[in-house]
Amino acid sequence: MARETEALLLRDTQKDLFFNPQLAVETQYDLIYIKNQVILGWPLGAQRLFAELARENTVIIIGVALGDEGKGRLVDNKIKFLLEIPGVQKVVVIRFQGGSNAGHTIQIRGENVGLHQVPSGIMYAETVGIMDRGMVIHPEDLITEIGYIEDKVGDTRGKLILSSDAILVTDLERAEEVLNTIKQKKAAGGTGRGIGPAYAHFYDRLGLNIHDLMDENWRETLGTQYDRYEKEFTAFGLDLPNVLVPDFKETKRSGKSKTRTVGQREEFLDRLEDARKKLIEKDLVKNTFVSHTNIYSDLSYGVLFEGAQALGLHAWLGTRPDVTSSDTSMDGIKTGTAVWRGQDILDRIGVFKIPYTSSVGVRKMPTHIELPKDLADLPETATDEQKRAAYIRVKAREKGTTSGRFRDILHLDLEMIRYNCRMAGIEVLAGTHLDIAREGETIKVCTHYTNGSGERVPYQPGLRYLNGVIPHYIELPGWDGEAVAKAKSIEELPDNARYFLAFIQGTTGYPIVAVTTGPARENFISVPDREIK
Ligand code: IMP
């Protein structure tokens, strides 16, 4: 079979699967679990589908579940990979959406450092991180975050660029999340980092950008914003200076979630003035339009777009109310950089957790597993799936890096993953947490939905719709998670782990190209491209 045909066939498989996955489920089960035929990886030599349009050495990494898939690990590995390509001397890591609602922990010289607004890869000498115009940036927290990073890696001058067009978040937008909760008479559902209000005011044009903070007359501009907010708070009987907002500095220092008050007008402006001074001192703020145009044509740069949140949290394509306010798909890079388009990217990777999915928020997705907040309250009569979910929560430490909240555990939902992959624009999958499984257990995987009349219905974002679907499951055998953590290659994985991966590849139509097998950096297996007969 011609190599190009392989790639086209994959695309057709994805289309067929989208409309009729049951057939694939039966065929794949038979091939893999009965006949031991395991197909994994991208077809060797097959052209990426959009290769002619794309720029060389470009990668995008996006979550295709409901967030917290472990994207940081994949980004780390891809930076290394890009740097090994002959001729590539630097890698530019670009964050194009989101802000301090994102969070993951990386290890620098054996110590854990949390990243929120700063792009990954900061610990490599050869990387430059761009916080681009699609991001929402809180300057004070950014300076605190950079301070922690510099304690570990030294001066970051020249390694970080902040777009002058990025959207500005201050404590005012954070306070507004509190006000929104009062207006709605229920939690507004954000991380409290001001993300929703900042994006909302980008659209209604009431908000500000980083360049407004850099202007000479910034105190006047931000003072006017403060006055406007104060008036609105007063109308709701609230005293703006006393509203509590997250205190990142104290939270970092104490390791516990801390808050502080917005403060009086001058206090608010003085805090911003400190941050502004540091931004200037560190020469962080640039016109990234110019940087991108230079980078695009210089092939000594590898380029990695680091997605935050996930397709399942996309403002339009995720399931409300627990969605963020940005375009988390590959298309987000167009608005988030104003130079790059999805078509420009060669390597498009979707990340998901292999044996389960996790989620934060209040909504209950179709494959939600009910667990008490405190696992000590899990009754003796708990079902096997609840016991498995409890094991996952503890073993995989399913607690948000940013929110500190416990995450919900869900059965892997292939109906949702297929939709998310398609809408994210990815071409291949990388799976994480392959070690979170036990020999002898049963892992339920949702293969498709039906409606009340037994007809097959597809995933569609929105609880109003999803509350009416009935998920259908296949039960697959678990595997020894400890053996997974020791494996150095796909061949060394326990059979049931390989079968499970092949089943996901076959029933989503997206090749699996990498898996993580444990928390350490070296717990990583690249799936070699497969030979085409
Ligand atoms: P916001 O992005 O702070 O407005 O939060 C909106 C929703 O998205 C909330 O339910 C958050 O918990 C969720 N969310 C935002 N960022 C992340 C993330 O990086 N991982 C998981 N959930 C997130």
Coordinates of C-alpha atoms and ligand atoms in Angstrom, one line a residue:
M1 CA 0.0 0.0 0.0
A2 CA 1.3 3.4 -1.0
R3 CA 2.5 5.4 2.1
E4 CA 0.4 8.4 1.3
T5 CA -2.7 6.2 1.0
E6 CA -2.1 5.0 4.6
A7 CA -2.6 8.5 5.9
L8 CA -5.7 9.1 3.8
L9 CA -7.1 5.7 4.9
L10 CA -6.6 6.9 8.5
R11 CA -8.6 10.0 7.8
D12 CA -11.4 7.9 6.3
T13 CA -11.3 5.6 9.3
Q14 CA -11.8 8.6 11.5
K15 CA -14.8 9.7 9.5
D16 CA -16.4 6.3 9.6
L17 CA -15.7 6.0 13.3
F18 CA -17.3 9.3 13.9
F19 CA -20.6 8.0 12.4
N20 CA -20.5 4.3 13.2
P21 CA -18.2 3.3 16.0
Q22 CA -20.0 0.1 17.0
L23 CA -18.6 -1.8 14.0
A24 CA -15.0 -0.8 14.9
V25 CA -15.5 -1.8 18.5
E26 CA -16.5 -5.4 17.5
T27 CA -13.8 -5.7 14.8
Q28 CA -11.1 -4.3 17.1
Y29 CA -12.1 -6.5 20.0
D30 CA -11.9 -9.6 17.9
L31 CA -8.6 -8.6 16.3
I32 CA -6.9 -7.6 19.4
Y33 CA -8.3 -9.6 22.3
I34 CA -9.1 -12.8 20.4
K35 CA -6.5 -12.9 17.6
N36 CA -3.7 -10.9 19.4
Q37 CA -3.2 -8.6 16.5
V38 CA -1.8 -5.3 17.9
I39 CA -1.4 -2.3 15.7
L40 CA 0.1 0.7 17.3
G41 CA 1.8 3.9 16.1
W42 CA 1.8 6.1 13.0
P43 CA 2.4 4.4 9.6
L44 CA 6.1 4.6 8.8
G45 CA 6.9 7.1 6.1
A46 CA 3.2 8.1 5.6
Q47 CA 2.9 11.9 5.1
R48 CA 1.2 13.9 7.7
L49 CA -2.1 14.8 6.1
F50 CA -1.4 18.5 5.8
A51 CA 2.3 18.3 5.4
E52 CA 2.6 20.4 2.3
L53 CA 1.0 23.4 4.0
A54 CA 2.9 23.1 7.2
R55 CA 6.2 24.6 8.4
E56 CA 9.0 22.1 9.4
N57 CA 9.7 21.4 13.0
T58 CA 6.4 22.7 14.4
V59 CA 4.4 20.8 17.1
I60 CA 1.2 21.5 18.9
I61 CA 0.2 19.7 22.1
I62 CA -3.5 19.9 23.2
G63 CA -5.5 18.1 25.8
V64 CA -8.4 16.1 24.3
A65 CA -10.2 15.2 27.4
L66 CA -11.4 17.5 30.2
G67 CA -8.0 19.1 31.3
D68 CA -5.1 17.9 33.5
E69 CA -4.1 15.2 31.0
G70 CA -0.4 15.6 31.8
K71 CA 0.5 17.7 28.8
G72 CA 3.6 19.1 30.5
R73 CA 5.4 15.8 30.3
L74 CA 4.7 15.6 26.6
V75 CA 5.9 19.2 26.0
D76 CA 9.1 18.4 27.9
N77 CA 9.7 15.4 25.8
K78 CA 8.9 17.1 22.5
I79 CA 11.4 20.0 23.3
K80 CA 14.1 17.4 23.7
F81 CA 13.0 15.7 20.4
L82 CA 13.0 19.0 18.5
L83 CA 16.5 19.9 19.8
E84 CA 17.8 16.6 18.5
I85 CA 16.8 17.5 14.9
P86 CA 19.9 18.5 13.0
G87 CA 20.0 22.2 12.4
V88 CA 17.6 23.1 15.2
Q89 CA 19.4 25.3 17.7
K90 CA 16.5 26.8 19.7
V91 CA 13.0 25.9 20.5
V92 CA 10.3 28.5 21.0
V93 CA 7.5 27.4 23.3
I94 CA 4.4 29.4 22.8
R95 CA 1.4 29.7 25.1
F96 CA -1.5 31.1 23.0
Q97 CA -4.5 31.0 25.4
G98 CA -5.5 30.8 29.0
G99 CA -3.5 32.2 31.9
S100 CA -2.9 31.3 35.6
N101 CA -5.9 28.9 35.5
A102 CA -3.5 26.4 34.0
G103 CA -1.0 24.7 36.2
H104 CA 1.5 21.9 36.2
T105 CA 4.5 20.9 38.2
I106 CA 7.9 20.3 36.6
Q107 CA 11.0 19.1 38.2
I108 CA 14.0 21.4 38.1
R109 CA 17.2 19.9 39.6
G110 CA 15.2 17.5 41.6
E111 CA 12.8 20.1 43.0
N112 CA 9.2 20.7 42.0
V113 CA 8.3 24.0 40.5
G114 CA 4.7 24.9 39.5
L115 CA 4.2 26.6 36.2
H116 CA 1.0 28.6 35.6
Q117 CA 1.6 31.5 33.1
V118 CA 5.2 30.7 32.1
P119 CA 5.5 28.3 29.1
S120 CA 7.1 24.9 29.8
G121 CA 10.7 24.2 28.8
I122 CA 12.0 27.1 30.8
M123 CA 14.7 24.9 32.4
Y124 CA 16.3 24.2 29.0
A125 CA 19.1 26.5 28.0
E126 CA 17.9 26.4 24.4
T127 CA 14.3 27.5 24.8
V128 CA 12.5 30.8 24.6
G129 CA 9.0 31.0 26.0
I130 CA 6.4 33.3 24.5
M131 CA 3.3 34.4 26.4
D132 CA 1.3 35.4 23.5
R133 CA -1.5 37.8 22.7
G134 CA -4.2 35.2 23.3
M135 CA -3.2 34.8 26.9
V136 CA -4.7 36.5 30.0
I137 CA -1.8 37.7 32.1
H138 CA -1.8 38.8 35.8
P139 CA 1.5 40.7 36.0
E140 CA 2.1 40.4 39.8
D141 CA 1.6 36.7 39.8
L142 CA 3.8 36.4 36.7
I143 CA 6.6 38.2 38.5
T144 CA 6.2 35.9 41.5
E145 CA 6.3 32.8 39.3
I146 CA 9.4 34.0 37.5
G147 CA 11.0 34.7 40.9
Y148 CA 10.5 31.0 41.9
I149 CA 11.8 29.8 38.6
E150 CA 14.9 32.1 38.8
D151 CA 15.7 30.7 42.2
K152 CA 16.2 27.4 40.5
V153 CA 17.6 28.2 37.0
G154 CA 19.1 31.6 37.4
D155 CA 18.4 34.7 35.3
T156 CA 15.7 34.2 32.7
R157 CA 16.5 37.4 30.8
G158 CA 16.1 36.8 27.1
K159 CA 14.3 33.5 27.7
L160 CA 10.8 34.9 28.2
I161 CA 8.8 37.2 26.1
L162 CA 5.4 38.7 27.0
S163 CA 3.2 40.0 24.2
S164 CA 2.4 43.7 24.6
D165 CA -1.1 42.7 23.2
A166 CA -1.7 40.0 25.8
I167 CA -4.9 40.6 27.8
L168 CA -4.4 42.2 31.2
V169 CA -5.8 40.5 34.3
T170 CA -5.7 42.4 37.6
D171 CA -7.3 41.8 41.0
L172 CA -10.3 43.7 39.7
E173 CA -11.3 40.8 37.3
R174 CA -10.6 38.4 40.1
A175 CA -12.9 40.3 42.4
E176 CA -15.5 40.3 39.6
E177 CA -15.6 36.5 39.8
V178 CA -16.8 37.0 43.4
L179 CA -19.4 39.5 42.2
N180 CA -20.6 37.1 39.5
T181 CA -21.2 34.5 42.1
I182 CA -23.3 36.9 44.0
K183 CA -25.2 38.0 40.9
Q184 CA -25.9 34.4 39.9
K185 CA -26.6 33.3 43.5
K186 CA -24.4 30.3 42.8
A187 CA -20.7 29.7 42.2
A188 CA -19.6 31.2 38.9
G189 CA -17.4 28.1 38.5
G190 CA -14.0 29.7 37.6
T191 CA -10.7 29.1 39.2
G192 CA -10.9 32.6 40.7
R193 CA -8.0 33.8 38.6
G194 CA -10.1 36.4 36.7
I195 CA -10.0 34.4 33.5
G196 CA -13.6 34.6 32.5
P197 CA -14.1 38.3 33.2
A198 CA -10.8 39.2 31.5
Y199 CA -11.8 37.4 28.3
A200 CA -15.4 38.8 28.6
H201 CA -14.0 42.3 28.7
F202 CA -11.8 41.6 25.8
Y203 CA -14.9 41.0 23.8
D204 CA -17.0 43.9 25.2
R205 CA -13.9 46.1 24.8
L206 CA -14.0 47.3 28.4
G207 CA -10.8 45.4 29.3
L208 CA -7.2 46.4 29.0
N209 CA -4.0 44.9 27.5
I210 CA -0.5 44.7 28.7
H211 CA 0.4 47.7 26.6
D212 CA -2.0 49.8 28.6
L213 CA 0.0 48.9 31.7
M214 CA 3.3 49.8 29.9
D215 CA 2.0 53.2 28.7
E216 CA 3.2 56.4 30.5
N217 CA -0.3 57.2 31.7
W218 CA -1.0 53.7 33.0
R219 CA -1.8 54.9 36.5
E220 CA -4.6 57.0 35.2
T221 CA -6.0 54.2 32.9
L222 CA -5.9 51.6 35.7
G223 CA -7.2 54.1 38.3
T224 CA -10.2 54.7 36.1
Q225 CA -10.8 51.0 35.8
Y226 CA -10.6 50.7 39.6
D227 CA -13.2 53.5 40.0
R228 CA -15.6 51.9 37.5
Y229 CA -15.3 48.6 39.4
E230 CA -15.8 50.3 42.7
K231 CA -19.0 51.9 41.5
E232 CA -20.4 48.6 40.4
F233 CA -19.5 46.8 43.6
T234 CA -21.1 49.6 45.6
A235 CA -24.3 49.2 43.6
F236 CA -24.3 45.6 44.8
G237 CA -23.7 46.7 48.4
L238 CA -20.1 45.4 48.3
D239 CA -16.9 47.2 49.4
L240 CA -14.4 46.6 46.6
P241 CA -11.2 47.2 48.8
N242 CA -12.3 44.4 51.1
V243 CA -13.1 41.8 48.5
L244 CA -10.9 38.7 48.9
V245 CA -8.9 37.5 45.9
P246 CA -6.3 34.6 45.6
D247 CA -2.9 35.6 47.0
F248 CA -0.5 33.7 44.8
K249 CA 2.6 35.0 46.7
E250 CA 1.4 33.8 50.1
T251 CA 0.0 30.6 48.6
K252 CA 3.4 29.8 47.2
R253 CA 5.2 30.7 50.3
S254 CA 3.0 28.8 52.7
G255 CA 2.0 25.9 50.4
K256 CA -1.6 26.6 51.5
S257 CA -4.4 28.3 49.5
K258 CA -4.3 32.0 50.7
T259 CA -6.3 35.1 49.9
R260 CA -5.9 38.8 50.4
T261 CA -8.0 41.9 49.9
V262 CA -8.0 44.0 46.7
G263 CA -7.1 47.0 48.8
Q264 CA -7.7 50.7 48.4
R265 CA -7.1 52.4 45.0
E266 CA -3.5 53.5 45.8
E267 CA -2.6 50.2 47.3
F268 CA -3.9 48.4 44.2
L269 CA -2.0 50.7 41.9
D270 CA 1.2 50.5 43.9
R271 CA 1.2 46.7 43.7
L272 CA 0.8 47.0 39.9
E273 CA 3.6 49.6 39.8
D274 CA 6.0 47.1 41.4
A275 CA 5.1 44.4 38.9
R276 CA 5.3 46.9 36.0
K277 CA 8.8 48.0 37.2
K278 CA 9.9 44.3 37.1
L279 CA 8.5 43.7 33.7
I280 CA 10.5 46.7 32.5
E281 CA 13.7 45.6 34.4
K282 CA 13.4 42.1 32.9
D283 CA 12.7 43.5 29.4
L284 CA 9.8 41.1 29.1
V285 CA 7.3 43.0 27.0
K286 CA 7.6 42.8 23.2
N287 CA 5.7 43.1 20.0
T288 CA 5.4 39.3 19.4
F289 CA 4.1 39.9 15.9
V290 CA 7.6 40.8 14.9
S291 CA 9.2 37.9 16.8
H292 CA 6.9 35.4 15.1
T293 CA 7.5 36.7 11.6
N294 CA 11.3 36.2 12.2
I295 CA 10.9 32.8 13.8
Y296 CA 8.6 31.5 11.0
S297 CA 11.3 31.8 8.3
D298 CA 14.3 30.7 10.4
L299 CA 14.4 27.0 10.5
S300 CA 17.0 26.9 13.2
Y301 CA 14.0 27.4 15.5
G302 CA 11.8 24.5 16.5
V303 CA 8.4 25.8 17.4
L304 CA 6.1 24.2 20.0
F305 CA 2.6 25.5 20.7
E306 CA 1.6 24.5 24.3
G307 CA -2.1 24.1 24.7
A308 CA -3.6 24.8 28.1
Q309 CA -6.9 23.4 29.5
A310 CA -8.3 21.0 26.9
L311 CA -10.8 20.7 24.1
G312 CA -13.4 19.5 26.7
L313 CA -13.0 22.9 28.4
H314 CA -13.3 24.9 25.2
A315 CA -15.5 28.0 25.6
W316 CA -17.7 27.0 22.7
L317 CA -17.1 23.3 22.3
G318 CA -16.8 22.1 25.9
T319 CA -19.6 21.2 28.2
R320 CA -20.8 24.1 30.4
P321 CA -20.7 25.2 33.1
D322 CA -17.2 23.9 33.7
V323 CA -15.6 25.4 30.6
T324 CA -12.9 28.0 30.3
S325 CA -13.2 31.2 28.2
S326 CA -10.7 30.6 25.4
D327 CA -10.3 28.6 22.2
T328 CA -8.4 25.6 23.4
S329 CA -8.3 23.9 20.0
M330 CA -5.6 24.2 17.4
D331 CA -7.5 27.1 15.9
G332 CA -6.8 29.1 19.0
I333 CA -3.3 29.8 17.7
K334 CA -4.6 32.0 15.0
T335 CA -6.2 34.5 17.4
G336 CA -3.7 33.7 20.0
T337 CA -0.6 34.7 17.9
A338 CA -2.1 36.7 15.0
V339 CA 0.6 35.1 12.7
W340 CA 0.4 31.3 12.9
R341 CA -2.5 29.2 11.6
G342 CA -3.4 25.6 12.4
Q343 CA -2.3 24.6 8.8
D344 CA 1.2 25.8 9.6
I345 CA 1.8 23.0 12.2
L346 CA 3.2 19.7 11.1
D347 CA 2.9 17.6 14.2
R348 CA -0.5 17.8 16.0
I349 CA -0.7 15.8 19.2
G350 CA -3.7 15.2 21.4
V351 CA -3.1 14.1 25.0
F352 CA -5.4 12.0 27.1
K353 CA -5.3 9.9 30.2
I354 CA -5.3 6.3 29.1
P355 CA -7.2 4.2 31.7
Y356 CA -9.7 6.9 32.9
T357 CA -10.6 10.6 32.6
S358 CA -10.6 13.2 35.3
S359 CA -12.6 16.4 35.6
V360 CA -13.0 19.4 37.9
G361 CA -16.2 21.2 38.4
V362 CA -19.8 20.6 39.1
R363 CA -21.1 19.1 35.9
K364 CA -21.6 15.3 35.7
M365 CA -20.5 13.9 32.4
P366 CA -22.2 10.7 31.1
T367 CA -19.4 8.4 32.4
H368 CA -19.0 10.1 35.8
I369 CA -18.3 7.8 38.8
E370 CA -19.9 8.9 42.1
L371 CA -17.4 9.2 44.9
P372 CA -17.7 10.9 48.4
K373 CA -15.5 14.0 48.9
D374 CA -13.7 12.2 51.7
L375 CA -12.8 8.7 50.7
A376 CA -13.1 7.6 54.3
D377 CA -16.8 7.9 53.7
L378 CA -16.8 5.4 50.9
P379 CA -19.4 2.8 52.0
E380 CA -18.6 -0.9 52.3
T381 CA -21.3 -1.5 49.7
A382 CA -19.3 0.6 47.1
T383 CA -19.3 -0.9 43.6
D384 CA -16.2 -2.2 42.0
E385 CA -16.1 0.9 39.8
Q386 CA -16.3 3.2 42.8
K387 CA -13.5 1.3 44.4
R388 CA -11.4 1.6 41.3
A389 CA -12.2 5.3 41.1
A390 CA -11.1 5.7 44.8
Y391 CA -7.8 3.8 44.0
I392 CA -7.2 6.1 41.0
R393 CA -7.8 9.3 43.0
V394 CA -5.2 8.3 45.6
K395 CA -2.7 6.6 43.3
A396 CA -2.7 9.3 40.6
R397 CA -3.1 12.2 43.2
E398 CA -6.1 13.6 41.3
K399 CA -6.0 17.0 42.9
G400 CA -5.8 20.3 40.9
T401 CA -2.4 22.1 40.8
T402 CA -4.1 25.4 40.5
S403 CA -7.4 24.8 42.3
G404 CA -6.3 22.3 45.0
R405 CA -9.7 20.6 44.5
F406 CA -10.2 16.9 44.1
R407 CA -11.0 15.9 40.6
D408 CA -13.9 13.7 39.6
I409 CA -13.0 10.3 38.1
L410 CA -14.8 9.2 34.9
H411 CA -14.7 6.1 32.8
L412 CA -12.7 6.7 29.6
D413 CA -15.3 7.9 27.1
L414 CA -14.3 7.2 23.6
E415 CA -17.4 8.8 22.2
M416 CA -16.3 12.1 23.7
I417 CA -12.6 11.6 23.0
R418 CA -13.3 11.0 19.3
Y419 CA -15.3 14.2 19.1
N420 CA -12.7 16.2 21.0
C421 CA -9.9 14.9 18.8
R422 CA -11.7 15.9 15.7
M423 CA -12.6 19.3 16.9
A424 CA -9.2 19.9 18.4
G425 CA -7.6 19.3 15.0
I426 CA -5.1 16.8 16.2
E427 CA -3.7 13.9 14.1
V428 CA -2.1 11.6 16.7
L429 CA -2.6 10.7 20.3
A430 CA -0.2 10.6 23.3
G431 CA -1.5 8.8 26.3
T432 CA -0.6 9.3 30.0
H433 CA -1.0 7.4 33.3
L434 CA -0.7 3.9 31.7
D435 CA 0.6 2.8 35.1
I436 CA -2.6 3.6 36.9
A437 CA -4.1 0.1 36.6
R438 CA -4.0 -3.2 38.4
E439 CA -3.7 -6.8 37.3
G440 CA -7.0 -8.6 37.5
E441 CA -9.3 -5.6 37.6
T442 CA -11.8 -4.7 35.0
I443 CA -11.6 -1.4 33.2
K444 CA -14.9 -0.1 31.7
V445 CA -14.6 2.0 28.6
C446 CA -17.5 3.8 27.1
T447 CA -17.7 3.0 23.4
H448 CA -20.8 4.8 22.2
Y449 CA -24.1 6.4 23.4
T450 CA -27.7 5.6 22.6
N451 CA -30.9 7.6 23.3
G452 CA -33.9 6.4 25.2
S453 CA -35.2 4.6 22.1
G454 CA -32.0 2.6 21.7
E455 CA -30.8 4.6 18.7
R456 CA -27.1 5.5 18.5
V457 CA -26.5 9.1 19.2
P458 CA -23.2 11.0 19.0
Y459 CA -21.4 13.0 21.7
Q460 CA -22.4 16.7 21.6
P461 CA -21.3 19.3 24.1
G462 CA -24.0 20.4 26.5
L463 CA -25.5 18.8 29.6
R464 CA -29.1 19.4 28.4
Y465 CA -28.2 16.9 25.6
L466 CA -25.8 14.7 27.5
N467 CA -28.1 14.1 30.4
G468 CA -30.4 12.2 27.9
V469 CA -27.8 9.8 26.5
I470 CA -27.1 6.3 27.7
P471 CA -23.4 5.4 27.7
H472 CA -22.5 1.8 26.6
Y473 CA -19.5 0.1 27.9
I474 CA -17.1 -2.6 27.0
E475 CA -15.2 -4.3 29.9
L476 CA -11.5 -4.7 29.3
P477 CA -8.9 -6.5 31.4
G478 CA -6.6 -4.4 33.6
W479 CA -2.8 -4.9 33.8
D480 CA 0.1 -4.7 36.2
G481 CA 0.8 -1.0 36.7
E482 CA 4.1 -1.6 38.4
A483 CA 5.3 -3.7 35.4
V484 CA 4.3 -0.8 33.2
A485 CA 6.4 1.6 35.1
K486 CA 9.5 -0.6 34.6
A487 CA 8.9 -1.1 30.8
K488 CA 11.3 0.6 28.5
S489 CA 9.6 -0.2 25.2
I490 CA 6.2 -1.0 23.9
E491 CA 7.2 -4.7 23.7
E492 CA 8.0 -4.8 27.4
L493 CA 4.5 -3.6 28.4
P494 CA 2.1 -6.2 29.8
D495 CA 0.0 -7.7 27.0
N496 CA -3.2 -6.2 28.4
A497 CA -1.7 -2.7 28.4
R498 CA -0.7 -3.1 24.8
Y499 CA -4.1 -4.5 23.9
F500 CA -5.8 -1.6 25.6
L501 CA -3.7 0.9 23.7
A502 CA -4.4 -0.8 20.4
F503 CA -8.1 -0.9 21.1
I504 CA -8.1 2.9 21.7
Q505 CA -6.1 3.5 18.5
G506 CA -8.5 1.2 16.5
T507 CA -11.7 2.7 17.9
T508 CA -10.7 6.4 17.7
G509 CA -8.8 6.2 14.4
Y510 CA -6.0 8.2 15.9
P511 CA -2.5 6.6 16.1
I512 CA -1.0 6.5 19.5
V513 CA 2.6 7.7 19.3
A514 CA 3.7 8.0 22.9
V515 CA 2.8 6.9 26.4
T516 CA 3.9 7.9 29.9
T517 CA 4.3 5.0 32.3
G518 CA 4.9 6.8 35.7
P519 CA 5.6 10.1 37.3
A520 CA 9.3 10.3 36.6
R521 CA 10.7 11.9 33.5
E522 CA 12.2 8.7 32.2
N523 CA 8.8 6.9 32.5
F524 CA 8.1 7.6 28.9
I525 CA 7.8 5.4 25.8
S526 CA 7.8 6.6 22.3
V527 CA 5.8 4.3 20.0
P528 CA 7.9 3.7 16.9
D529 CA 6.3 4.3 13.5
R530 CA 4.9 1.0 12.2
E531 CA 6.0 -0.8 9.1
I532 CA 3.5 -0.9 6.3
K533 CA 3.2 -4.2 4.6
Ligands
IMP1 P1 -11.6 29.4 34.5 O1 -10.8 29.0 33.3 O2 -10.8 29.9 35.7 O3 -12.7 30.5 34.1 O4 -12.4 28.2 35.0 C1 -13.5 27.6 34.2 C2 -13.6 26.1 34.4 O5 -12.5 25.5 33.8 C3 -13.5 25.7 35.9 O6 -14.4 24.6 36.1 C4 -12.1 25.2 36.1 O7 -11.9 24.3 37.1 C5 -11.8 24.7 34.7 N1 -10.4 24.8 34.4 C6 -9.7 25.9 34.0 N2 -8.4 25.6 33.7 C7 -8.3 24.3 34.0 C8 -7.2 23.4 33.8 O8 -6.0 23.7 33.5 N3 -7.4 22.1 34.1 C9 -8.7 21.6 34.5 N4 -9.7 22.4 34.6 C10 -9.5 23.7 34.4

